[in-house]
C-alpha cells in the first residue's frame, strides 16, 4: 500500500501534514479536508500528528520547514485563480515525501506537468479546463487517487471521504470511528467510488462508445457481460474497446468491470444486511473463493473482514 510508509513513520515520529489553502476558507473542499484532520490531531495529540495550514505565499517563502505530506487545496470555483507563484509552490510541494492536490489544486499540478502518467482524480467540472500538458495525466472518474507518493482528490464532499481514509490508513479505524461519530458521518466512501457524472462530462461527446460501454457495465453487475459482448453492443471491435479503455481510463475493460463489481459489493457489505454469499452472487461472483480473492486483491482485506471491521472498529 503506497501510504504504508507514512503509517510506519507515524509510529516513530510526529507526522507533519501541511495543507496549503489557495481557496476560500469556508469552501466545502477545504472544510471537508481540514476538519477531519484537525480532529485527528486533537485526538492523537502533537506527539502523533501535527497539521499545519499555510497560504500559497507563505508556503513558497518558507523554505526551511519540512513536512511529510503536503496538499495544495482549492475549490473548483477557484480554478482560474492559479497562484502567481505556482511554479515555486509546486516545486516546494514536490520536495515532500508525499504530496498532491485537492479540487482545483489537482488541475494546477496537472497543468505543471508533474502528474504525467499518474492516476489522477480531477473534479469533473474542470475537465473542460484540461490542456494538452495536463491531459498527460491519467484522469479517472474516482473520488480520489493514491498513486505511489502522489495523492489527488476531486474535492467537494469527497474531501471528507479522502481525509477520513487517510486517517484510517495511517492511524487506524478506531481514530476514524471517533471522528465519524463527532461529525455524524455514517459511511465513508472509498477511493474507488466514482464521481457520478465524471465519465459523461469528460468523454460523453468525444468518446460516446467509451461512455456507452461503461454504462452497460454499470447496468449489468449481477450477470456480467463479456468484453466481446460489450464491444458488439457498442458497435466496435474488442481491440478498439481495449484501446479506448487503456488510453482514457488507464485500464483494460475486464479490469475496469471487475473493479465496478467489487465496488458495488463493498457498498452492499457496508450498507445492507445481505449475507456475504448473497453479496457475491448479486455482483456476479458464482464462486465464493473467487469473490474473496478478488476483493482482497483490490481492497486489502476479505469481504468478511471488511464487514467486521466496519461493524466493530478497534479501540484507540
mmCIF file of C-alpha atoms in Angstrom:
data_model
loop_
_atom_site.group_PDB
_atom_site.id
_atom_site.type_symbol
_atom_site.label_atom_id
_atom_site.label_comp_id
_atom_site.label_asym_id
_atom_site.label_seq_id
_atom_site.Cartn_x
_atom_site.Cartn_y
_atom_site.Cartn_z
ATOM 1 C CA UNK A 1 0.000 0.000 0.000
ATOM 2 C CA UNK A 2 1.521 3.375 -1.007
ATOM 3 C CA UNK A 3 0.785 5.037 2.340
ATOM 4 C CA UNK A 4 2.185 2.195 4.434
ATOM 5 C CA UNK A 5 5.423 4.164 4.731
ATOM 6 C CA UNK A 6 3.531 7.090 6.280
ATOM 7 C CA UNK A 7 1.761 4.735 8.678
ATOM 8 C CA UNK A 8 5.092 3.280 9.811
ATOM 9 C CA UNK A 9 6.609 6.735 10.098
ATOM 10 C CA UNK A 10 3.691 7.881 12.268
ATOM 11 C CA UNK A 11 4.622 5.158 14.769
ATOM 12 C CA UNK A 12 8.123 6.573 15.132
ATOM 13 C CA UNK A 13 7.777 10.350 14.928
ATOM 14 C CA UNK A 14 5.087 13.053 14.920
ATOM 15 C CA UNK A 15 3.606 13.117 11.436
ATOM 16 C CA UNK A 16 3.674 16.601 9.928
ATOM 17 C CA UNK A 17 0.933 17.388 7.430
ATOM 18 C CA UNK A 18 0.700 20.705 5.602
ATOM 19 C CA UNK A 19 -2.458 21.963 3.902
ATOM 20 C CA UNK A 20 -1.951 24.887 1.517
ATOM 21 C CA UNK A 21 -5.246 26.757 1.341
ATOM 22 C CA UNK A 22 -5.365 28.518 -2.032
ATOM 23 C CA UNK A 23 -9.133 28.991 -1.938
ATOM 24 C CA UNK A 24 -11.879 30.291 0.312
ATOM 25 C CA UNK A 25 -11.764 29.202 3.971
ATOM 26 C CA UNK A 26 -15.489 28.390 4.039
ATOM 27 C CA UNK A 27 -15.496 26.267 0.859
ATOM 28 C CA UNK A 28 -16.668 22.667 1.244
ATOM 29 C CA UNK A 29 -13.494 21.350 -0.384
ATOM 30 C CA UNK A 30 -11.364 22.998 2.296
ATOM 31 C CA UNK A 31 -13.624 22.343 5.291
ATOM 32 C CA UNK A 32 -14.169 18.715 4.285
ATOM 33 C CA UNK A 33 -10.428 18.105 4.260
ATOM 34 C CA UNK A 34 -9.346 20.243 7.194
ATOM 35 C CA UNK A 35 -11.954 19.396 9.833
ATOM 36 C CA UNK A 36 -11.366 15.600 9.958
ATOM 37 C CA UNK A 37 -7.596 16.124 10.055
ATOM 38 C CA UNK A 38 -7.941 18.793 12.733
ATOM 39 C CA UNK A 39 -9.992 16.391 14.859
ATOM 40 C CA UNK A 40 -7.454 13.619 14.269
ATOM 41 C CA UNK A 41 -4.686 15.903 15.516
ATOM 42 C CA UNK A 42 -6.770 16.750 18.599
ATOM 43 C CA UNK A 43 -7.420 13.070 19.354
ATOM 44 C CA UNK A 44 -3.857 11.913 18.754
ATOM 45 C CA UNK A 45 -2.030 14.875 20.236
ATOM 46 C CA UNK A 46 1.065 16.685 18.904
ATOM 47 C CA UNK A 47 3.271 13.695 19.642
ATOM 48 C CA UNK A 48 1.453 11.747 16.856
ATOM 49 C CA UNK A 49 0.100 14.282 14.363
ATOM 50 C CA UNK A 50 0.670 17.940 13.612
ATOM 51 C CA UNK A 51 -1.461 19.663 10.955
ATOM 52 C CA UNK A 52 -0.188 22.998 9.619
ATOM 53 C CA UNK A 53 -2.017 25.450 7.369
ATOM 54 C CA UNK A 54 -0.308 27.928 5.048
ATOM 55 C CA UNK A 55 -1.321 30.363 2.354
ATOM 56 C CA UNK A 56 0.443 29.832 -1.013
ATOM 57 C CA UNK A 57 2.625 32.922 -0.493
ATOM 58 C CA UNK A 58 3.709 31.937 2.999
ATOM 59 C CA UNK A 59 4.478 28.366 1.980
ATOM 60 C CA UNK A 60 6.519 29.355 -1.082
ATOM 61 C CA UNK A 61 8.615 31.704 1.064
ATOM 62 C CA UNK A 62 9.113 29.204 3.907
ATOM 63 C CA UNK A 63 11.925 27.022 2.564
ATOM 64 C CA UNK A 64 13.271 25.966 5.968
ATOM 65 C CA UNK A 65 10.453 23.777 7.249
ATOM 66 C CA UNK A 66 9.718 20.262 6.094
ATOM 67 C CA UNK A 67 6.553 18.163 6.110
ATOM 68 C CA UNK A 68 5.794 14.507 5.434
ATOM 69 C CA UNK A 69 2.633 15.222 3.422
ATOM 70 C CA UNK A 70 1.759 18.416 1.546
ATOM 71 C CA UNK A 71 -1.581 19.042 -0.198
ATOM 72 C CA UNK A 72 -2.461 22.019 -2.400
ATOM 73 C CA UNK A 73 -6.150 22.771 -1.857
ATOM 74 C CA UNK A 74 -8.681 24.995 -3.628
ATOM 75 C CA UNK A 75 -12.347 24.719 -4.500
ATOM 76 C CA UNK A 76 -13.089 24.070 -8.165
ATOM 77 C CA UNK A 77 -14.554 27.588 -8.418
ATOM 78 C CA UNK A 78 -11.024 28.934 -7.847
ATOM 79 C CA UNK A 79 -9.562 27.071 -10.840
ATOM 80 C CA UNK A 80 -8.927 30.260 -12.805
ATOM 81 C CA UNK A 81 -7.199 31.904 -9.830
ATOM 82 C CA UNK A 82 -3.955 29.941 -10.061
ATOM 83 C CA UNK A 83 -1.418 31.395 -7.591
ATOM 84 C CA UNK A 84 1.071 33.779 -9.219
ATOM 85 C CA UNK A 85 3.960 31.860 -7.656
ATOM 86 C CA UNK A 86 2.577 28.461 -8.713
ATOM 87 C CA UNK A 87 5.861 27.173 -10.185
ATOM 88 C CA UNK A 88 7.780 27.716 -6.942
ATOM 89 C CA UNK A 89 4.788 26.495 -4.960
ATOM 90 C CA UNK A 90 4.584 23.223 -6.841
ATOM 91 C CA UNK A 91 8.326 22.586 -6.599
ATOM 92 C CA UNK A 92 8.101 23.080 -2.837
ATOM 93 C CA UNK A 93 5.185 20.621 -2.700
ATOM 94 C CA UNK A 94 7.187 18.016 -4.569
ATOM 95 C CA UNK A 95 10.015 18.275 -2.034
ATOM 96 C CA UNK A 96 7.802 16.441 0.485
ATOM 97 C CA UNK A 97 7.899 12.608 0.556
ATOM 98 C CA UNK A 98 4.145 12.583 -0.182
ATOM 99 C CA UNK A 99 2.314 15.368 -1.969
ATOM 100 C CA UNK A 100 -0.707 16.160 -4.105
ATOM 101 C CA UNK A 101 -3.757 18.315 -4.625
ATOM 102 C CA UNK A 102 -7.438 18.604 -3.811
ATOM 103 C CA UNK A 103 -10.061 20.258 -6.027
ATOM 104 C CA UNK A 104 -8.594 22.941 -8.300
ATOM 105 C CA UNK A 105 -5.163 22.170 -6.833
ATOM 106 C CA UNK A 106 -5.225 18.962 -8.882
ATOM 107 C CA UNK A 107 -5.668 20.927 -12.113
ATOM 108 C CA UNK A 108 -2.774 23.260 -11.248
ATOM 109 C CA UNK A 109 -0.482 20.307 -10.621
ATOM 110 C CA UNK A 110 -1.556 18.648 -13.875
ATOM 111 C CA UNK A 111 -1.070 21.914 -15.785
ATOM 112 C CA UNK A 112 2.503 21.994 -14.489
ATOM 113 C CA UNK A 113 3.137 18.554 -15.969
ATOM 114 C CA UNK A 114 4.027 16.923 -12.644
ATOM 115 C CA UNK A 115 1.215 14.332 -12.842
ATOM 116 C CA UNK A 116 2.149 12.873 -16.235
ATOM 117 C CA UNK A 117 1.264 9.177 -16.270
ATOM 118 C CA UNK A 118 -0.206 9.367 -12.755
ATOM 119 C CA UNK A 119 -3.706 8.129 -11.946
ATOM 120 C CA UNK A 120 -5.416 11.394 -11.041
ATOM 121 C CA UNK A 121 -8.814 12.340 -9.585
ATOM 122 C CA UNK A 122 -9.863 15.672 -11.090
ATOM 123 C CA UNK A 123 -13.226 17.361 -10.367
ATOM 124 C CA UNK A 124 -15.487 16.516 -13.301
ATOM 125 C CA UNK A 125 -16.484 20.197 -13.639
ATOM 126 C CA UNK A 126 -12.846 21.034 -14.501
ATOM 127 C CA UNK A 127 -12.437 18.565 -17.347
ATOM 128 C CA UNK A 128 -13.128 21.346 -19.857
ATOM 129 C CA UNK A 129 -10.125 23.258 -18.435
ATOM 130 C CA UNK A 130 -7.636 20.484 -19.167
ATOM 131 C CA UNK A 131 -4.958 21.470 -21.699
ATOM 132 C CA UNK A 132 -2.572 19.293 -23.687
ATOM 133 C CA UNK A 133 0.021 19.209 -20.924
ATOM 134 C CA UNK A 134 -2.470 18.325 -18.185
ATOM 135 C CA UNK A 135 -4.037 15.653 -20.388
ATOM 136 C CA UNK A 136 -0.895 13.539 -19.979
ATOM 137 C CA UNK A 137 -2.161 12.600 -16.541
ATOM 138 C CA UNK A 138 -4.388 9.514 -16.363
ATOM 139 C CA UNK A 139 -7.646 11.105 -15.245
ATOM 140 C CA UNK A 140 -10.012 8.668 -13.588
ATOM 141 C CA UNK A 141 -13.634 9.205 -12.544
ATOM 142 C CA UNK A 142 -12.799 8.193 -8.956
ATOM 143 C CA UNK A 143 -13.350 10.352 -5.874
ATOM 144 C CA UNK A 144 -9.649 10.275 -5.063
ATOM 145 C CA UNK A 145 -6.487 8.501 -6.094
ATOM 146 C CA UNK A 146 -3.299 7.444 -4.308
ATOM 147 C CA UNK A 147 -0.647 6.627 -6.909
ATOM 148 C CA UNK A 148 2.689 5.918 -5.257
ATOM 149 C CA UNK A 149 3.507 9.164 -3.395
ATOM 150 C CA UNK A 150 1.015 11.369 -5.312
ATOM 151 C CA UNK A 151 -2.425 11.973 -3.820
ATOM 152 C CA UNK A 152 -5.309 13.665 -5.625
ATOM 153 C CA UNK A 153 -8.942 14.243 -4.687
ATOM 154 C CA UNK A 154 -11.800 15.759 -6.675
ATOM 155 C CA UNK A 155 -12.807 17.936 -3.713
ATOM 156 C CA UNK A 156 -16.269 18.950 -2.612
ATOM 157 C CA UNK A 157 -17.905 16.399 -0.312
ATOM 158 C CA UNK A 158 -15.312 13.818 -1.410
ATOM 159 C CA UNK A 159 -12.731 15.759 0.631
ATOM 160 C CA UNK A 160 -14.348 14.342 3.770
ATOM 161 C CA UNK A 161 -14.042 10.774 2.493
ATOM 162 C CA UNK A 162 -10.470 11.430 1.402
ATOM 163 C CA UNK A 163 -9.430 12.819 4.793
ATOM 164 C CA UNK A 164 -11.127 10.008 6.715
ATOM 165 C CA UNK A 165 -9.497 7.365 4.523
ATOM 166 C CA UNK A 166 -6.098 8.944 5.183
ATOM 167 C CA UNK A 167 -6.785 8.856 8.917
ATOM 168 C CA UNK A 168 -7.773 5.189 8.799
ATOM 169 C CA UNK A 169 -4.809 4.116 6.666
ATOM 170 C CA UNK A 170 -2.255 5.971 8.777
ATOM 171 C CA UNK A 171 -3.725 5.891 12.293
ATOM 172 C CA UNK A 172 -6.318 3.109 12.256
ATOM 173 C CA UNK A 173 -10.074 2.543 12.123
ATOM 174 C CA UNK A 174 -10.515 3.453 15.795
ATOM 175 C CA UNK A 175 -9.384 7.045 15.270
ATOM 176 C CA UNK A 176 -11.516 7.272 12.139
ATOM 177 C CA UNK A 177 -14.545 5.980 14.049
ATOM 178 C CA UNK A 178 -14.212 8.693 16.704
ATOM 179 C CA UNK A 179 -14.061 11.404 14.048
ATOM 180 C CA UNK A 180 -17.056 9.925 12.213
ATOM 181 C CA UNK A 181 -19.032 9.998 15.446
ATOM 182 C CA UNK A 182 -18.095 13.617 16.123
ATOM 183 C CA UNK A 183 -19.035 14.682 12.587
ATOM 184 C CA UNK A 184 -22.168 12.471 12.479
ATOM 185 C CA UNK A 185 -20.890 10.587 9.421
ATOM 186 C CA UNK A 186 -22.348 7.140 8.843
ATOM 187 C CA UNK A 187 -20.382 5.830 5.860
ATOM 188 C CA UNK A 188 -17.025 6.694 4.342
ATOM 189 C CA UNK A 189 -16.673 6.200 0.612
ATOM 190 C CA UNK A 190 -13.527 4.512 -0.679
ATOM 191 C CA UNK A 191 -11.143 5.818 -3.297
ATOM 192 C CA UNK A 192 -12.593 3.522 -5.956
ATOM 193 C CA UNK A 193 -16.066 5.066 -5.803
ATOM 194 C CA UNK A 194 -16.789 7.337 -8.711
ATOM 195 C CA UNK A 195 -17.880 10.856 -9.410
ATOM 196 C CA UNK A 196 -21.288 10.121 -10.839
ATOM 197 C CA UNK A 197 -21.098 12.378 -13.874
ATOM 198 C CA UNK A 198 -17.353 12.343 -14.450
ATOM 199 C CA UNK A 199 -17.260 9.989 -17.428
ATOM 200 C CA UNK A 200 -20.104 11.724 -19.211
ATOM 201 C CA UNK A 201 -18.576 15.140 -18.543
ATOM 202 C CA UNK A 202 -15.140 14.194 -19.841
ATOM 203 C CA UNK A 203 -15.847 11.697 -22.597
ATOM 204 C CA UNK A 204 -19.555 11.878 -23.419
ATOM 205 C CA UNK A 205 -19.298 13.997 -26.566
ATOM 206 C CA UNK A 206 -15.809 12.983 -27.693
ATOM 207 C CA UNK A 207 -15.891 9.284 -26.776
ATOM 208 C CA UNK A 208 -19.533 8.135 -26.790
ATOM 209 C CA UNK A 209 -18.504 4.492 -27.286
ATOM 210 C CA UNK A 210 -16.469 4.556 -24.084
ATOM 211 C CA UNK A 211 -19.306 6.121 -22.110
ATOM 212 C CA UNK A 212 -21.777 3.625 -23.570
ATOM 213 C CA UNK A 213 -19.524 0.702 -22.640
ATOM 214 C CA UNK A 214 -19.208 1.850 -19.024
ATOM 215 C CA UNK A 215 -22.976 2.398 -18.841
ATOM 216 C CA UNK A 216 -23.510 -1.196 -19.991
ATOM 217 C CA UNK A 217 -21.136 -2.423 -17.305
ATOM 218 C CA UNK A 218 -22.921 -0.453 -14.596
ATOM 219 C CA UNK A 219 -26.278 -1.853 -15.722
ATOM 220 C CA UNK A 220 -25.076 -5.464 -15.741
ATOM 221 C CA UNK A 221 -23.427 -6.092 -12.388
ATOM 222 C CA UNK A 222 -25.251 -9.287 -11.344
ATOM 223 C CA UNK A 223 -24.820 -11.009 -14.715
ATOM 224 C CA UNK A 224 -21.615 -9.578 -16.208
ATOM 225 C CA UNK A 225 -21.191 -9.282 -19.951
ATOM 226 C CA UNK A 226 -18.049 -10.471 -21.683
ATOM 227 C CA UNK A 227 -15.685 -7.961 -23.236
ATOM 228 C CA UNK A 228 -16.693 -9.267 -26.670
ATOM 229 C CA UNK A 229 -20.383 -8.790 -25.812
ATOM 230 C CA UNK A 230 -19.787 -5.181 -24.761
ATOM 231 C CA UNK A 231 -17.764 -4.440 -27.883
ATOM 232 C CA UNK A 232 -20.511 -5.882 -30.089
ATOM 233 C CA UNK A 233 -23.238 -3.938 -28.280
ATOM 234 C CA UNK A 234 -21.454 -0.603 -28.705
ATOM 235 C CA UNK A 235 -20.524 -1.412 -32.307
ATOM 236 C CA UNK A 236 -16.725 -1.591 -32.215
ATOM 237 C CA UNK A 237 -14.130 -4.357 -32.151
ATOM 238 C CA UNK A 238 -12.738 -5.781 -28.941
ATOM 239 C CA UNK A 239 -9.331 -4.342 -29.840
ATOM 240 C CA UNK A 240 -10.813 -0.853 -30.313
ATOM 241 C CA UNK A 241 -12.629 -1.124 -26.985
ATOM 242 C CA UNK A 242 -9.476 -2.154 -25.160
ATOM 243 C CA UNK A 243 -7.585 0.727 -26.757
ATOM 244 C CA UNK A 244 -10.211 3.246 -25.579
ATOM 245 C CA UNK A 245 -10.127 1.962 -22.001
ATOM 246 C CA UNK A 246 -6.342 1.896 -21.903
ATOM 247 C CA UNK A 247 -5.984 5.390 -23.366
ATOM 248 C CA UNK A 248 -8.654 7.184 -21.354
ATOM 249 C CA UNK A 249 -9.082 5.144 -18.163
ATOM 250 C CA UNK A 250 -5.677 3.518 -17.803
ATOM 251 C CA UNK A 251 -7.201 0.055 -17.534
ATOM 252 C CA UNK A 252 -8.446 -2.871 -19.596
ATOM 253 C CA UNK A 253 -12.244 -3.283 -19.903
ATOM 254 C CA UNK A 254 -12.172 -6.555 -17.959
ATOM 255 C CA UNK A 255 -10.249 -4.989 -15.078
ATOM 256 C CA UNK A 256 -12.419 -1.883 -15.001
ATOM 257 C CA UNK A 257 -15.565 -4.052 -14.988
ATOM 258 C CA UNK A 258 -14.217 -6.234 -12.175
ATOM 259 C CA UNK A 259 -13.496 -3.156 -10.056
ATOM 260 C CA UNK A 260 -17.007 -1.841 -10.680
ATOM 261 C CA UNK A 261 -18.488 -5.103 -9.410
ATOM 262 C CA UNK A 262 -16.199 -5.180 -6.382
ATOM 263 C CA UNK A 263 -17.034 -1.555 -5.529
ATOM 264 C CA UNK A 264 -20.708 -2.472 -5.629
ATOM 265 C CA UNK A 265 -20.017 -5.489 -3.417
ATOM 266 C CA UNK A 266 -18.184 -3.322 -0.887
ATOM 267 C CA UNK A 267 -21.089 -0.889 -0.798
ATOM 268 C CA UNK A 268 -23.541 -3.749 -0.166
ATOM 269 C CA UNK A 269 -21.344 -5.174 2.599
ATOM 270 C CA UNK A 270 -21.270 -1.807 4.357
ATOM 271 C CA UNK A 271 -24.831 -0.627 3.754
ATOM 272 C CA UNK A 272 -27.007 -3.776 3.803
ATOM 273 C CA UNK A 273 -27.547 -6.962 5.798
ATOM 274 C CA UNK A 274 -27.230 -9.354 2.861
ATOM 275 C CA UNK A 275 -25.003 -12.324 3.607
ATOM 276 C CA UNK A 276 -21.534 -12.368 2.085
ATOM 277 C CA UNK A 277 -22.603 -15.188 -0.249
ATOM 278 C CA UNK A 278 -25.626 -13.155 -1.381
ATOM 279 C CA UNK A 279 -23.467 -10.090 -1.982
ATOM 280 C CA UNK A 280 -21.075 -12.130 -4.107
ATOM 281 C CA UNK A 281 -23.925 -13.515 -6.220
ATOM 282 C CA UNK A 282 -25.507 -10.065 -6.600
ATOM 283 C CA UNK A 283 -22.218 -8.792 -8.014
ATOM 284 C CA UNK A 284 -21.639 -11.585 -10.499
ATOM 285 C CA UNK A 285 -19.419 -13.963 -8.496
ATOM 286 C CA UNK A 286 -20.636 -17.555 -8.618
ATOM 287 C CA UNK A 287 -17.623 -18.729 -6.607
ATOM 288 C CA UNK A 288 -17.155 -17.568 -3.021
ATOM 289 C CA UNK A 289 -13.400 -18.140 -3.199
ATOM 290 C CA UNK A 290 -13.096 -16.055 -6.384
ATOM 291 C CA UNK A 291 -15.102 -13.256 -4.774
ATOM 292 C CA UNK A 292 -12.958 -13.284 -1.649
ATOM 293 C CA UNK A 293 -9.667 -13.405 -3.576
ATOM 294 C CA UNK A 294 -10.628 -10.586 -5.967
ATOM 295 C CA UNK A 295 -11.996 -8.451 -3.128
ATOM 296 C CA UNK A 296 -8.830 -8.900 -1.100
ATOM 297 C CA UNK A 297 -6.605 -8.036 -4.059
ATOM 298 C CA UNK A 298 -8.414 -4.712 -4.572
ATOM 299 C CA UNK A 299 -9.213 -3.628 -1.020
ATOM 300 C CA UNK A 300 -6.577 -5.391 1.075
ATOM 301 C CA UNK A 301 -8.986 -7.437 3.211
ATOM 302 C CA UNK A 302 -11.597 -10.158 2.712
ATOM 303 C CA UNK A 303 -15.355 -9.461 2.482
ATOM 304 C CA UNK A 304 -15.795 -10.880 5.999
ATOM 305 C CA UNK A 305 -13.009 -8.699 7.398
ATOM 306 C CA UNK A 306 -14.486 -5.658 5.655
ATOM 307 C CA UNK A 307 -17.857 -6.149 7.306
ATOM 308 C CA UNK A 308 -16.413 -6.959 10.729
ATOM 309 C CA UNK A 309 -14.002 -4.045 10.616
ATOM 310 C CA UNK A 310 -16.791 -1.577 9.981
ATOM 311 C CA UNK A 311 -19.186 -3.097 12.499
ATOM 312 C CA UNK A 312 -16.694 -3.026 15.312
ATOM 313 C CA UNK A 313 -13.844 -0.548 14.945
ATOM 314 C CA UNK A 314 -10.990 -1.316 17.347
ATOM 315 C CA UNK A 315 -10.444 0.979 20.308
ATOM 316 C CA UNK A 316 -7.798 3.708 20.069
#
